[in-house]
Short mmCIF file of C-alpha atoms in Angstrom, two decimals:
data_model
loop_
_atom_site.label_atom_id
_atom_site.label_comp_id
_atom_site.label_asym_id
_atom_site.label_seq_id
_atom_site.Cartn_x
_atom_site.Cartn_y
_atom_site.Cartn_z
CA MET A 1 -241.69 -117.79 -83.46
CA ARG A 2 -243.36 -114.96 -81.59
CA TYR A 3 -241.26 -115.76 -78.54
CA GLN A 4 -238.06 -115.50 -80.60
CA LEU A 5 -239.12 -112.19 -82.15
CA GLY A 6 -240.12 -110.80 -78.76
CA ARG A 7 -236.84 -111.84 -77.21
CA ARG A 8 -234.83 -110.30 -80.04
CA ALA A 9 -236.82 -107.08 -79.76
CA VAL A 10 -236.12 -106.87 -76.02
CA LEU A 11 -232.42 -107.59 -76.58
CA ALA A 12 -232.29 -104.95 -79.34
CA VAL A 13 -233.81 -102.32 -77.03
CA TRP A 14 -231.44 -103.34 -74.25
CA ALA A 15 -228.44 -103.10 -76.58
CA ALA A 16 -229.56 -99.65 -77.76
CA LEU A 17 -229.85 -98.44 -74.17
CA ILE A 18 -226.22 -99.43 -73.64
CA VAL A 19 -224.64 -98.60 -77.00
CA VAL A 20 -226.19 -95.16 -77.55
CA PRO A 21 -225.00 -93.55 -74.27
CA LEU A 22 -221.62 -95.27 -74.63
CA THR A 23 -221.26 -93.85 -78.15
CA VAL A 24 -222.06 -90.34 -76.93
CA VAL A 25 -219.48 -90.65 -74.15
CA VAL A 26 -216.69 -92.00 -76.39
CA PHE A 27 -217.36 -89.49 -79.19
CA GLY A 28 -217.63 -86.69 -76.62
CA THR A 29 -214.09 -87.26 -75.41
CA PHE A 30 -212.78 -85.97 -78.75
CA LYS A 31 -215.02 -82.89 -78.89
CA THR A 32 -215.28 -79.48 -77.30
CA THR A 33 -218.26 -78.60 -75.13
CA ALA A 34 -219.85 -76.62 -77.99
CA GLU A 35 -219.41 -79.48 -80.46
CA LEU A 36 -220.84 -81.96 -77.96
CA PHE A 37 -224.05 -80.02 -77.43
CA GLU A 38 -224.37 -79.17 -81.11
CA SER A 39 -224.15 -82.80 -82.33
CA PRO A 40 -223.82 -85.33 -79.50
CA PHE A 41 -224.39 -88.42 -81.68
CA SER A 42 -222.17 -87.52 -84.63
CA PRO A 43 -218.56 -88.72 -84.90
CA PRO A 44 -215.89 -86.16 -83.93
CA GLY A 45 -214.46 -84.01 -86.64
CA SER A 46 -210.88 -84.78 -85.60
CA LEU A 47 -209.36 -87.38 -83.29
CA THR A 48 -207.45 -85.18 -80.88
CA LEU A 49 -206.30 -86.45 -77.49
CA GLY A 50 -206.35 -83.05 -75.80
CA ASN A 51 -209.05 -83.99 -73.32
CA TYR A 52 -207.25 -87.18 -72.31
CA ARG A 53 -203.98 -85.32 -71.85
CA ALA A 54 -205.76 -82.69 -69.75
CA VAL A 55 -207.31 -85.21 -67.36
CA LEU A 56 -204.15 -87.33 -67.00
CA ASP A 57 -201.86 -84.32 -66.51
CA GLY A 58 -204.19 -82.94 -63.85
CA ALA A 59 -205.55 -84.34 -60.62
CA LEU A 60 -206.94 -87.43 -62.32
CA GLY A 61 -203.45 -88.71 -63.13
CA THR A 62 -202.53 -88.77 -59.43
CA ALA A 63 -205.93 -90.21 -58.57
CA PHE A 64 -205.41 -92.97 -61.15
CA VAL A 65 -202.15 -94.02 -59.48
CA ASN A 66 -203.82 -93.92 -56.06
CA SER A 67 -206.70 -96.09 -57.29
CA VAL A 68 -204.30 -98.62 -58.83
CA LEU A 69 -202.29 -98.93 -55.61
CA VAL A 70 -205.32 -99.08 -53.30
CA THR A 71 -207.29 -101.47 -55.52
CA LEU A 72 -204.48 -103.95 -56.19
CA ALA A 73 -203.47 -104.02 -52.52
CA SER A 74 -207.09 -104.44 -51.41
CA VAL A 75 -207.80 -107.24 -53.89
CA ALA A 76 -204.58 -109.12 -53.08
CA LEU A 77 -205.03 -108.90 -49.30
CA THR A 78 -208.72 -109.79 -49.47
CA LEU A 79 -208.05 -112.83 -51.66
CA LEU A 80 -205.26 -114.02 -49.37
CA LEU A 81 -207.32 -113.77 -46.18
CA ALA A 82 -210.53 -115.05 -47.79
CA SER A 83 -208.84 -118.08 -49.38
CA LEU A 84 -207.17 -118.99 -46.08
CA ALA A 85 -210.45 -118.63 -44.18
CA ALA A 86 -212.41 -120.61 -46.78
CA TYR A 87 -209.77 -123.34 -46.81
CA ALA A 88 -209.86 -123.58 -43.01
CA CYS A 89 -213.66 -123.80 -42.99
CA ALA A 90 -213.56 -126.54 -45.63
CA ARG A 91 -211.02 -128.54 -43.59
CA ILE A 92 -212.82 -128.27 -40.24
CA PRO A 93 -215.02 -131.38 -40.00
CA GLY A 94 -218.67 -131.49 -39.00
CA TRP A 95 -220.94 -128.68 -37.91
CA VAL A 96 -218.09 -126.66 -36.40
CA GLY A 97 -216.82 -125.77 -39.86
CA TRP A 98 -220.27 -124.60 -40.90
CA VAL A 99 -220.61 -122.48 -37.76
CA VAL A 100 -217.26 -120.80 -38.37
CA PHE A 101 -218.13 -120.27 -42.04
CA GLY A 102 -221.52 -118.79 -41.11
CA PHE A 103 -219.89 -116.45 -38.60
CA LEU A 104 -217.40 -115.20 -41.22
CA VAL A 105 -220.07 -114.50 -43.85
CA LEU A 106 -222.44 -112.92 -41.32
CA GLY A 107 -220.93 -109.56 -42.22
CA MET A 108 -222.78 -109.69 -45.55
CA SER A 109 -226.04 -109.06 -43.69
CA VAL A 110 -224.83 -105.82 -42.09
CA PRO A 111 -225.15 -102.71 -44.31
CA ALA A 112 -221.87 -100.86 -44.69
CA GLN A 113 -223.58 -97.56 -43.89
CA ALA A 114 -224.55 -98.85 -40.43
CA ASN A 115 -220.87 -99.21 -39.48
CA MET A 116 -219.48 -96.00 -40.91
CA VAL A 117 -219.63 -93.89 -37.75
CA PRO A 118 -217.87 -96.42 -35.48
CA GLN A 119 -215.41 -97.22 -38.28
CA TYR A 120 -214.61 -93.52 -38.68
CA VAL A 121 -214.04 -93.14 -34.92
CA LEU A 122 -211.86 -96.27 -34.81
CA PHE A 123 -209.74 -95.26 -37.80
CA ASP A 124 -209.39 -91.75 -36.39
CA SER A 125 -208.09 -93.13 -33.09
CA LEU A 126 -205.62 -95.35 -34.98
CA GLY A 127 -204.38 -92.48 -37.16
CA LEU A 128 -205.53 -94.16 -40.37
CA LEU A 129 -207.74 -91.39 -41.71
CA ASP A 130 -206.59 -89.60 -44.86
CA SER A 131 -204.23 -92.45 -45.78
CA ARG A 132 -204.08 -95.07 -48.51
CA LEU A 133 -203.42 -97.75 -45.90
CA GLY A 134 -206.70 -96.84 -44.22
CA LEU A 135 -208.57 -97.25 -47.51
CA VAL A 136 -206.96 -100.64 -48.11
CA LEU A 137 -207.89 -101.89 -44.65
CA ILE A 138 -211.50 -100.70 -44.83
CA ASN A 139 -211.87 -102.23 -48.30
CA VAL A 140 -210.66 -105.57 -46.98
CA VAL A 141 -212.95 -105.42 -43.95
CA VAL A 142 -216.04 -104.61 -46.03
CA THR A 143 -215.55 -107.19 -48.80
CA LEU A 144 -213.97 -110.06 -46.87
CA PRO A 145 -217.30 -111.76 -45.98
CA VAL A 146 -218.50 -111.96 -49.58
CA ALA A 147 -215.09 -113.20 -50.75
CA VAL A 148 -215.15 -115.94 -48.11
CA PHE A 149 -218.67 -116.84 -49.20
CA ILE A 150 -217.68 -117.22 -52.87
CA LEU A 151 -214.42 -119.10 -52.30
CA GLY A 152 -215.88 -121.23 -49.52
CA GLY A 153 -218.62 -122.47 -51.81
CA PHE A 154 -216.01 -123.83 -54.19
CA MET A 155 -213.56 -125.25 -51.66
CA ARG A 156 -216.31 -127.24 -49.96
CA THR A 157 -216.86 -129.12 -53.23
CA LEU A 158 -213.31 -130.48 -53.21
CA PRO A 159 -213.37 -134.14 -52.12
CA ARG A 160 -211.89 -134.98 -48.73
CA ASP A 161 -209.96 -137.77 -50.42
CA LEU A 162 -207.80 -135.02 -51.88
CA TYR A 163 -206.78 -133.83 -48.42
CA GLU A 164 -206.23 -137.38 -47.19
CA ALA A 165 -204.03 -138.24 -50.16
CA SER A 166 -202.04 -135.07 -49.59
CA ALA A 167 -201.55 -135.95 -45.92
CA ILE A 168 -200.42 -139.47 -46.84
CA ASP A 169 -197.80 -137.96 -49.16
CA GLY A 170 -196.48 -135.95 -46.21
CA ALA A 171 -197.89 -132.55 -47.11
CA GLY A 172 -198.99 -130.35 -44.24
CA PRO A 173 -202.00 -127.99 -44.29
CA TRP A 174 -199.98 -125.09 -45.70
CA ARG A 175 -198.43 -127.19 -48.47
CA THR A 176 -201.86 -128.61 -49.35
CA TYR A 177 -203.30 -125.11 -49.54
CA ARG A 178 -200.48 -123.77 -51.67
CA SER A 179 -199.82 -126.69 -54.03
CA ILE A 180 -203.20 -128.40 -54.39
CA VAL A 181 -206.16 -126.29 -53.29
CA MET A 182 -205.17 -122.93 -54.78
CA PRO A 183 -204.28 -124.25 -58.27
CA LEU A 184 -207.65 -126.03 -58.39
CA ALA A 185 -209.43 -122.92 -57.10
CA MET A 186 -207.94 -120.52 -59.67
CA PRO A 187 -211.19 -120.12 -61.71
CA SER A 188 -213.09 -119.24 -58.55
CA VAL A 189 -210.27 -116.96 -57.39
CA ALA A 190 -210.23 -115.17 -60.77
CA ALA A 191 -213.99 -114.61 -60.66
CA THR A 192 -213.71 -113.28 -57.12
CA ALA A 193 -210.79 -111.06 -58.11
CA ILE A 194 -212.80 -109.42 -60.90
CA PHE A 195 -215.73 -108.92 -58.54
CA LEU A 196 -213.50 -107.34 -55.90
CA PHE A 197 -211.62 -105.23 -58.44
CA VAL A 198 -214.85 -103.66 -59.71
CA ILE A 199 -216.05 -102.93 -56.15
CA HIS A 200 -212.78 -101.42 -54.93
CA TRP A 201 -212.07 -99.48 -58.11
CA ASN A 202 -215.52 -97.84 -58.11
CA GLU A 203 -215.70 -97.26 -54.35
CA LEU A 204 -216.73 -93.67 -53.60
CA LEU A 205 -218.34 -93.64 -50.17
CA TYR A 206 -215.32 -94.56 -48.04
CA PRO A 207 -212.83 -92.32 -49.90
CA LEU A 208 -215.35 -89.49 -49.56
CA LEU A 209 -215.56 -90.16 -45.83
CA PHE A 210 -211.93 -90.95 -45.04
CA ILE A 211 -209.85 -88.91 -47.53
CA SER A 212 -209.42 -85.15 -47.26
CA SER A 213 -206.10 -84.48 -49.05
CA PRO A 214 -206.42 -83.86 -52.83
CA GLU A 215 -203.22 -85.80 -53.55
CA LYS A 216 -204.67 -88.95 -51.94
CA ARG A 217 -207.98 -89.01 -53.78
CA THR A 218 -209.02 -92.02 -55.80
CA ILE A 219 -210.59 -91.82 -59.26
CA PRO A 220 -214.29 -91.81 -58.23
CA LEU A 221 -213.57 -89.01 -55.77
CA ALA A 222 -211.49 -87.05 -58.29
CA LEU A 223 -214.26 -87.28 -60.90
CA LEU A 224 -216.51 -85.27 -58.59
CA SER A 225 -214.24 -82.26 -59.12
CA PHE A 226 -215.13 -82.26 -62.83
CA GLN A 227 -218.69 -81.23 -61.97
CA GLY A 228 -219.22 -77.57 -61.16
CA GLU A 229 -222.18 -75.93 -59.47
CA TYR A 230 -223.19 -73.96 -62.56
CA LEU A 231 -221.05 -75.40 -65.37
CA THR A 232 -219.67 -78.85 -66.14
CA ASP A 233 -216.99 -79.58 -68.74
CA TYR A 234 -218.59 -82.72 -70.16
CA PRO A 235 -215.81 -83.64 -72.62
CA LEU A 236 -213.32 -83.65 -69.73
CA LEU A 237 -215.78 -85.55 -67.55
CA PHE A 238 -216.38 -88.13 -70.30
CA SER A 239 -212.63 -88.52 -70.80
CA GLY A 240 -212.21 -89.12 -67.08
CA VAL A 241 -214.98 -91.73 -67.14
CA VAL A 242 -213.33 -93.57 -70.06
CA VAL A 243 -209.94 -93.52 -68.31
CA ALA A 244 -211.58 -94.78 -65.09
CA SER A 245 -213.39 -97.58 -66.94
CA ALA A 246 -210.41 -98.80 -68.98
CA PRO A 247 -208.74 -100.87 -66.21
CA ILE A 248 -211.99 -102.69 -65.42
CA VAL A 249 -212.46 -103.62 -69.08
CA LEU A 250 -208.81 -104.69 -69.35
CA VAL A 251 -209.01 -106.90 -66.24
CA TYR A 252 -212.17 -108.56 -67.49
CA VAL A 253 -210.71 -109.19 -70.96
CA LEU A 254 -207.59 -110.76 -69.47
CA LEU A 255 -209.50 -112.93 -66.98
CA GLN A 256 -212.76 -113.57 -68.81
CA ARG A 257 -211.97 -117.25 -69.44
CA HIS A 258 -211.38 -117.82 -65.73
CA PHE A 259 -214.36 -115.63 -64.86
CA VAL A 260 -216.79 -117.73 -66.91
CA ALA A 261 -215.37 -120.92 -65.41
CA GLY A 262 -215.48 -119.44 -61.92
CA MET A 263 -219.15 -118.49 -62.22
CA THR A 264 -220.05 -122.20 -62.31
CA ALA A 265 -217.27 -123.42 -60.01
CA GLY A 266 -218.81 -125.12 -57.02
CA ALA A 267 -222.29 -125.20 -58.54
CA VAL A 268 -222.13 -128.98 -59.00
CA LYS A 269 -220.59 -131.32 -56.48
CA GLY A 270 -217.81 -133.47 -57.82
#
């Protein structure tokens, strides 16, 4: 009984720590700066969308489009390369497959910050700085090891009889990958897609390092412009945060069934 009460108390405190700031942010998007500081916890007097129109009509609207393009391209390319690599590692028999798999996921042990200077020099020499293509490529490079790790864990649980039966039916490696492995791996792919989407959508460090043109900024970088040295328009900032968070919530709602299934995919051998 005491354990149940203690657990509920901890969960109640945890929920309050999440709900209270979220309420202030959402209510603040419909207020002026004076109203926000006067009564931050009270509901807005009127539901006006002026702050949302201001952020979307300004630099944040362009940044939103840039983030959508960069994030979707990064997620799609990362999933394609990671699924192919994980499938190849699962098909290679014996210790060789494990060595190749270990080499691919070795990048997870290297901090991204340790590679930023050589990456900057390389991208500069290739003419990829200050470009959306450069952001897509660096996103893929940074997150490919973890995507291979997640998808490889699932694909290694698929029985080899599946591959043998496919070969007997005349299907080659590419047909097996496309028609058998990927449909079975969709829960794991969906979970990986959500994970990658959150990382790429919220990425700030590489856009801050690689992007210099205002029209090519992504949302996290554009949100920095809402903070002044001496004064910050918090209603506009809160509106920008809500707009930036909406796609993540939408993606999770649409894929939550696959995400829950993908979290346990590969945990138990079939």
